Amino acid sequence: MSRMDRTDTSTEVTAVRLDSVTKVFSQKTRSDTVLGALKGMLKPAVRTVRALDAVSFTVESGEILAYAGPNGAGKSTTIRLISGLLGPDSGKVSALSMDPVRNRVKYMQRTGVLFGQRTELWWDQPVITSFDWKRVVWNISEQSYWRMRNELVDLLDMSAFLNTHVRELSLGQRMRADMAMALLHEPNLLLLDEPTIGMDVLAKRQIIGFLKDLNRRRNMTIIVTSHDMDDLMEIAGRIILLDKGRITYDGDFNRLRGLIGGQRTLILTTNSSKPLELEGAVYERSEDNRHWYKVDAERNPIASILQRVPPEALIDVETLRPPFEQQIAELYRNNLGSSR
Amino acid sequence: MVARRIIGLWSVYGRMDVMWLLKDFNNFALYTVTDAAINVASVAGIWLIAARFNGIGGMGIYQVLFMLGYSLMVNGLISTFFSFNVYFISRIIGRGQMDHVLIMPQPVWVTLLTEGFTPVSGSGVLLSGIGVTTFALSRIDNLVSVPFVIALVGCIGLSVIISLSFSFMWGSLAFYSPVGAEEVCTSAGSLSWLSGFPLNGLESVSKYVMLSVLPIGLYAWFPSMALMGLSSSLNIALLAFIALAYLSLVLFFFTRGLKHYVKNGSYRYLDRGHRR
């Protein structure tokens, strides 16, 4: 194996391609009675779960793709397929012009993988030892190693804890060290599964800023999954939404916002505990003299709704924009997202 | 090229092992004392029985000690080269930690051959084995010669292959039942600590079982008997044949299991024991 000294970037136009990829898992269903359990041992009841159903998409080289969906949608399965940890039942996965399973050794030399709830760091060693270990296992040349290490230590602000044992790090510090581990070999493709999970706001900002910077300067292709839609929106320009193994949306965030509409919560404080009936606003609940309404501000501008409120009854007005995640959840519930 | 890579990896793991042991004085002192106590305990039982009865099952005291030393060297090599649950591979598989192996850009066998190398913290048993064997050989007349030493080293290598293959064969079950088989290698491995006992007095059926499907006898007794001239020297060739058979079987089962893992994935992930 030749020593890595890659200062060139990938020449592939398409970094990742999934063609009608289907992945089905079998799950044994268990009985809650002893007799049922005994029967189940001899003849287990098996149900199949279609984790991915004919999923197709491409990711261009240098693109940042956010991959989102509710629990069980198939996000992690997709990341595992692209990582080569899992093979598809049908269809084809290709990344960096390789089959991730068949060309695993060569492919992993050019790919970085980070699972937010796992670590590649050696727990009982200083962070720096894990970096040295990575240099040998990934066969990184001395020159590349020192260049990347210095750069990453600087960008991720790690110099203070470089010689600290991994088990003594805070979660934010550990994630930064893990992020550096995933990047030390200068991968062309970076796969991140929940990279900001459990992190405080400051640490999140640092990681997000770093990823954007990395993508801009190195033209690195990044696929990132997260439950936090606000994080994803900040990192990526394009998002794929997944539900029950199928793509429900593939496009940019702005178009998605358009699909969602201008959902707002309108809170009126009036001189009465009885809510007013307002055309264009859906009443939700009241607390004393405060009344909550749901409004689609694009269809029914707040100003026009307020014109219908008698001025003498109105004491105060508040409007709230629901978190993006809540809006996405609503999108799933209403099955509106069937736009590709 | 591969050999150079393996040596490079052993070197990195060796340095990490030293650094771990030297991380603080308490760690160093407590680990060294407890490791020494375990080593003494593992030797004392058989040594005392052999001394009390002037041998066991037709073997003289120094022949028993040679066999004990052989067994310790086999177990010691395993704990030196295959720590971090590599020998107890069912834990790695059952806990979904093969993912970490698969994202490394090198063949799986290279990772398994190198990742468990602990030349300092894991070598206590090996050093005890070398000591006991040297002592026993100094008391047995007309045994040590160059061909004998070559045969001894070869037999130890074959016994290590058989012990590892046995553990990996059972461990492959964890590909299919991660929870149920997570600790199967612990049970399989516990057999190896019985390998210092001579099988001479056992009835034939038990003896054959322990020389085939539960190969405890192949870890020390069977090769020691041949090396000391107490059984046919052709048994060394038989040992090589059995080692080859075990190796072929484990390659078959492990490769199939790994394909199953990549096809079905692991529904379970525990970080317990991973890189600790």
PDB file of C-alpha atoms in Angstrom, chain A residues 1 104-105, chain B residues 1-7 9-10 13 81-82 86 89 98 101-102 104-116 164 168 247 250-251 254-255 258:
ATOM      1  CA  MET A   1       0.000   0.000   0.000  1.00  0.00           C
ATOM      2  CA  ARG A 104     -13.736  -1.510   1.135  1.00  0.00           C
ATOM      3  CA  VAL A 105      -9.992  -1.133   1.797  1.00  0.00           C
TER       4      VAL A 105
ATOM      5  CA  MET B   1       5.087  -5.235   2.298  1.00  0.00           C
ATOM      6  CA  VAL B   2       2.295  -6.729   4.416  1.00  0.00           C
ATOM      7  CA  ALA B   3       4.890  -7.981   6.913  1.00  0.00           C
ATOM      8  CA  ARG B   4       6.317  -4.465   7.177  1.00  0.00           C
ATOM      9  CA  ARG B   5       2.867  -3.075   7.777  1.00  0.00           C
ATOM     10  CA  ILE B   6       2.128  -5.658  10.469  1.00  0.00           C
ATOM     11  CA  ILE B   7       5.395  -4.879  12.232  1.00  0.00           C
ATOM     12  CA  LEU B   9       1.189  -1.750  13.554  1.00  0.00           C
ATOM     13  CA  TRP B  10       2.617  -3.975  16.305  1.00  0.00           C
ATOM     14  CA  TYR B  13       0.184  -0.933  19.633  1.00  0.00           C
ATOM     15  CA  PHE B  81      -0.991 -10.821  20.802  1.00  0.00           C
ATOM     16  CA  PHE B  82      -4.773 -11.035  21.046  1.00  0.00           C
ATOM     17  CA  VAL B  86      -9.641 -10.076  19.903  1.00  0.00           C
ATOM     18  CA  ILE B  89     -14.092 -12.121  19.289  1.00  0.00           C
ATOM     19  CA  MET B  98     -17.099  -4.996  13.817  1.00  0.00           C
ATOM     20  CA  VAL B 101     -12.954  -2.899  12.072  1.00  0.00           C
ATOM     21  CA  LEU B 102     -14.703  -2.449   8.742  1.00  0.00           C
ATOM     22  CA  MET B 104     -10.329   0.731   8.714  1.00  0.00           C
ATOM     23  CA  PRO B 105      -8.594   0.670   5.313  1.00  0.00           C
ATOM     24  CA  GLN B 106      -6.922  -2.690   5.745  1.00  0.00           C
ATOM     25  CA  PRO B 107      -7.949  -6.337   5.516  1.00  0.00           C
ATOM     26  CA  VAL B 108      -9.918  -7.594   8.522  1.00  0.00           C
ATOM     27  CA  TRP B 109      -7.275 -10.228   9.288  1.00  0.00           C
ATOM     28  CA  VAL B 110      -4.552  -7.574   9.558  1.00  0.00           C
ATOM     29  CA  THR B 111      -6.636  -5.691  12.130  1.00  0.00           C
ATOM     30  CA  LEU B 112      -7.337  -8.845  14.131  1.00  0.00           C
ATOM     31  CA  LEU B 113      -3.692  -9.894  14.023  1.00  0.00           C
ATOM     32  CA  THR B 114      -2.393  -6.562  15.298  1.00  0.00           C
ATOM     33  CA  GLU B 115      -5.022  -4.712  17.335  1.00  0.00           C
ATOM     34  CA  GLY B 116      -4.702  -6.915  20.410  1.00  0.00           C
ATOM     35  CA  LEU B 164      -7.546 -19.199  18.368  1.00  0.00           C
ATOM     36  CA  PHE B 168     -13.163 -17.819  16.571  1.00  0.00           C
ATOM     37  CA  LEU B 247      -7.809 -23.064  10.439  1.00  0.00           C
ATOM     38  CA  VAL B 250     -12.609 -21.150  11.027  1.00  0.00           C
ATOM     39  CA  LEU B 251     -11.875 -19.354   7.753  1.00  0.00           C
ATOM     40  CA  PHE B 254     -15.841 -16.612   9.993  1.00  0.00           C
ATOM     41  CA  THR B 255     -16.014 -15.509   6.363  1.00  0.00           C
ATOM     42  CA  LEU B 258     -18.855 -11.703   8.160  1.00  0.00           C
TER      43      LEU B 258
END
